[in-house]
Coordinates of C-alpha atoms and ligand atoms in Angstrom, one line a residue:
M147 CA 0.0 0.0 0.0
T148 CA 1.4 3.4 -0.9
I149 CA 0.9 6.2 1.6
P150 CA -0.2 9.4 -0.1
A151 CA 2.0 12.5 0.4
A152 CA 0.5 15.4 2.2
G153 CA -1.7 17.3 -0.3
P154 CA -1.0 20.7 -1.6
R155 CA -2.3 23.4 0.7
R156 CA -5.0 24.7 -1.6
W157 CA -8.1 23.9 0.4
P158 CA -9.7 25.2 3.6
R159 CA -9.4 22.8 6.6
I160 CA -11.7 22.4 9.6
G161 CA -10.8 21.7 13.2
V162 CA -12.9 20.8 16.2
G163 CA -12.0 21.5 19.8
Y164 CA -13.7 20.4 23.1
D165 CA -12.9 21.4 26.7
S166 CA -14.5 21.2 30.1
H167 CA -13.7 22.6 33.5
R168 CA -15.3 22.2 36.9
F169 CA -16.4 25.1 39.0
A170 CA -14.6 25.9 42.2
P171 CA -15.4 28.4 44.9
G172 CA -14.4 32.1 44.4
G173 CA -14.4 34.4 41.4
P174 CA -13.8 35.9 39.0
L175 CA -14.9 33.5 36.3
V176 CA -12.5 33.7 33.3
L177 CA -14.4 32.8 30.2
G178 CA -13.8 33.8 26.6
G179 CA -11.0 36.1 27.7
L180 CA -13.3 38.0 30.0
H181 CA -13.1 38.2 33.8
L182 CA -16.7 37.9 34.8
E183 CA -17.9 38.8 38.3
S184 CA -18.9 35.5 39.9
D185 CA -18.7 33.5 43.1
V186 CA -17.1 30.6 41.3
H187 CA -14.2 30.1 38.9
L188 CA -13.2 27.3 36.5
F189 CA -10.6 25.1 38.2
G190 CA -7.5 24.5 36.1
H191 CA -3.8 24.7 35.9
S192 CA -4.1 27.8 33.7
D193 CA -6.8 30.4 34.2
G194 CA -9.3 27.6 33.3
D195 CA -10.8 29.4 30.3
A196 CA -12.7 26.5 28.7
V197 CA -13.8 28.7 25.7
A198 CA -10.2 29.7 24.9
H199 CA -9.0 26.1 25.3
A200 CA -11.7 24.7 23.0
V201 CA -10.9 27.3 20.3
T202 CA -7.2 26.7 20.7
D203 CA -7.7 22.9 20.0
A204 CA -10.0 23.8 17.0
V205 CA -7.3 25.9 15.3
L206 CA -4.5 23.4 16.2
G207 CA -6.7 20.5 15.0
A208 CA -7.4 22.2 11.7
A209 CA -3.7 22.5 11.0
A210 CA -3.0 19.0 12.5
L211 CA -0.5 20.6 14.9
G212 CA -1.5 18.6 18.0
D213 CA -3.4 20.0 20.9
I214 CA -3.2 22.5 23.7
G215 CA -1.9 19.9 26.2
A216 CA 1.1 19.2 24.0
L217 CA 1.9 22.9 23.5
F218 CA 1.3 24.0 27.1
A219 CA 1.8 21.1 29.5
D220 CA -0.3 21.3 32.7
T221 CA 2.7 20.1 34.6
D222 CA 4.8 23.1 33.6
P223 CA 4.8 25.7 36.4
A224 CA 5.2 28.4 33.7
N225 CA 1.6 27.6 32.6
A226 CA 0.2 28.0 36.1
G227 CA -2.6 30.6 36.1
R228 CA -1.6 31.5 32.6
D229 CA -3.7 33.7 30.4
S230 CA -5.4 31.3 28.0
I231 CA -6.1 34.1 25.4
E232 CA -2.3 34.6 25.2
M233 CA -1.9 30.8 24.8
L234 CA -4.5 30.9 21.9
A235 CA -2.6 33.7 20.2
R236 CA 0.6 31.6 20.5
A237 CA -1.2 28.6 18.9
V238 CA -2.4 30.8 16.1
A239 CA 1.2 32.0 15.5
R240 CA 2.1 28.3 15.1
V241 CA -0.7 27.9 12.6
H242 CA 0.5 30.9 10.7
A243 CA 4.1 29.5 10.7
A244 CA 2.7 26.3 9.2
G245 CA 1.3 28.2 6.2
W246 CA -2.3 28.8 7.3
T247 CA -4.4 31.7 8.4
V248 CA -7.6 31.4 10.5
H249 CA -10.7 32.3 8.6
Q250 CA -13.5 31.8 11.0
A251 CA -14.5 30.2 14.3
D252 CA -17.7 29.1 16.0
V253 CA -18.1 28.3 19.7
I254 CA -20.9 26.7 21.8
V255 CA -20.7 27.2 25.5
L256 CA -22.7 24.6 27.5
A257 CA -23.5 25.9 30.9
E258 CA -26.5 26.6 33.1
T259 CA -24.7 29.7 34.4
P260 CA -23.4 32.2 33.5
R261 CA -25.8 33.3 30.7
I262 CA -23.6 33.9 27.6
T263 CA -25.7 36.4 25.7
P264 CA -24.8 39.5 27.8
H265 CA -21.1 38.7 27.2
R266 CA -21.3 37.5 23.7
E267 CA -20.0 40.6 21.9
A268 CA -17.1 41.1 24.3
M269 CA -16.1 37.4 24.0
R270 CA -16.2 37.7 20.2
R271 CA -13.9 40.7 20.3
R272 CA -11.4 39.0 22.6
L273 CA -11.3 35.8 20.6
A274 CA -11.1 37.6 17.3
Q275 CA -8.0 39.5 18.4
A276 CA -6.2 36.3 19.4
L277 CA -7.3 34.6 16.2
A278 CA -6.2 37.6 14.0
V279 CA -9.7 37.8 12.5
A280 CA -12.6 40.3 12.6
P281 CA -15.1 39.9 15.4
E282 CA -17.7 39.2 12.6
D283 CA -15.7 36.0 11.9
V284 CA -16.2 34.7 15.4
S285 CA -19.5 33.3 16.7
V286 CA -20.2 32.5 20.3
K287 CA -23.4 30.7 21.3
G288 CA -24.6 29.8 24.8
K289 CA -26.7 26.7 25.6
T290 CA -28.0 25.3 28.8
N291 CA -28.0 21.5 29.1
E292 CA -31.7 21.6 30.1
G293 CA -30.8 20.7 33.6
M294 CA -29.4 17.3 32.6
G295 CA -26.2 15.6 33.9
W296 CA -23.2 17.4 35.4
I297 CA -23.7 20.5 33.3
G298 CA -27.3 20.6 34.4
R299 CA -26.3 20.3 38.0
G300 CA -24.0 23.3 37.6
E301 CA -20.8 21.4 38.3
G302 CA -18.9 23.0 35.4
I303 CA -18.8 24.2 31.9
A304 CA -18.2 22.4 28.6
C305 CA -17.3 24.1 25.3
V306 CA -17.2 22.9 21.7
A307 CA -15.5 25.0 19.0
T308 CA -14.8 24.7 15.3
A309 CA -12.3 26.7 13.3
L310 CA -11.8 27.0 9.5
I311 CA -8.2 27.7 8.3
V312 CA -7.2 28.6 4.8
P313 CA -3.7 28.8 3.1
R314 CA -1.9 32.0 3.8
Ligands
MG531 MG1 -8.9 23.3 29.5

């Protein structure tokens, strides 16, 4: 069997990212690059920003450049409390260096709280800056889980993102 060579970079490519973090006592809640007033935060080695993490994995996945855990190990003290929007920008720089540019991203935030709609536009702007696209090219949508399962019980947040990349 012959293994085909990597194809010419003529076509857009899609990536998907997923992340989840549990709530822990004490705010602020860092989400989509925003510091939201809250009595809980997302527990994590970095700032716990599940939105930024899912988008990071979507852009890295589109370029087949691995994942956020490989780039920013959660055992590395340098990544403790780290700004996840800055990590996303670094992942985008990797994607650029590999010959791609981000075209567009779409995000679903699955959470009973907080409500996403009041923060949607600010999140779009923060993510767009890191992705080097216009805010119009970033979509953020909030969904509850209709009270079902761990999301429904308010134990944490899950996030799904897609990103489209095109040749530079
Ligand atoms: Mg994460």
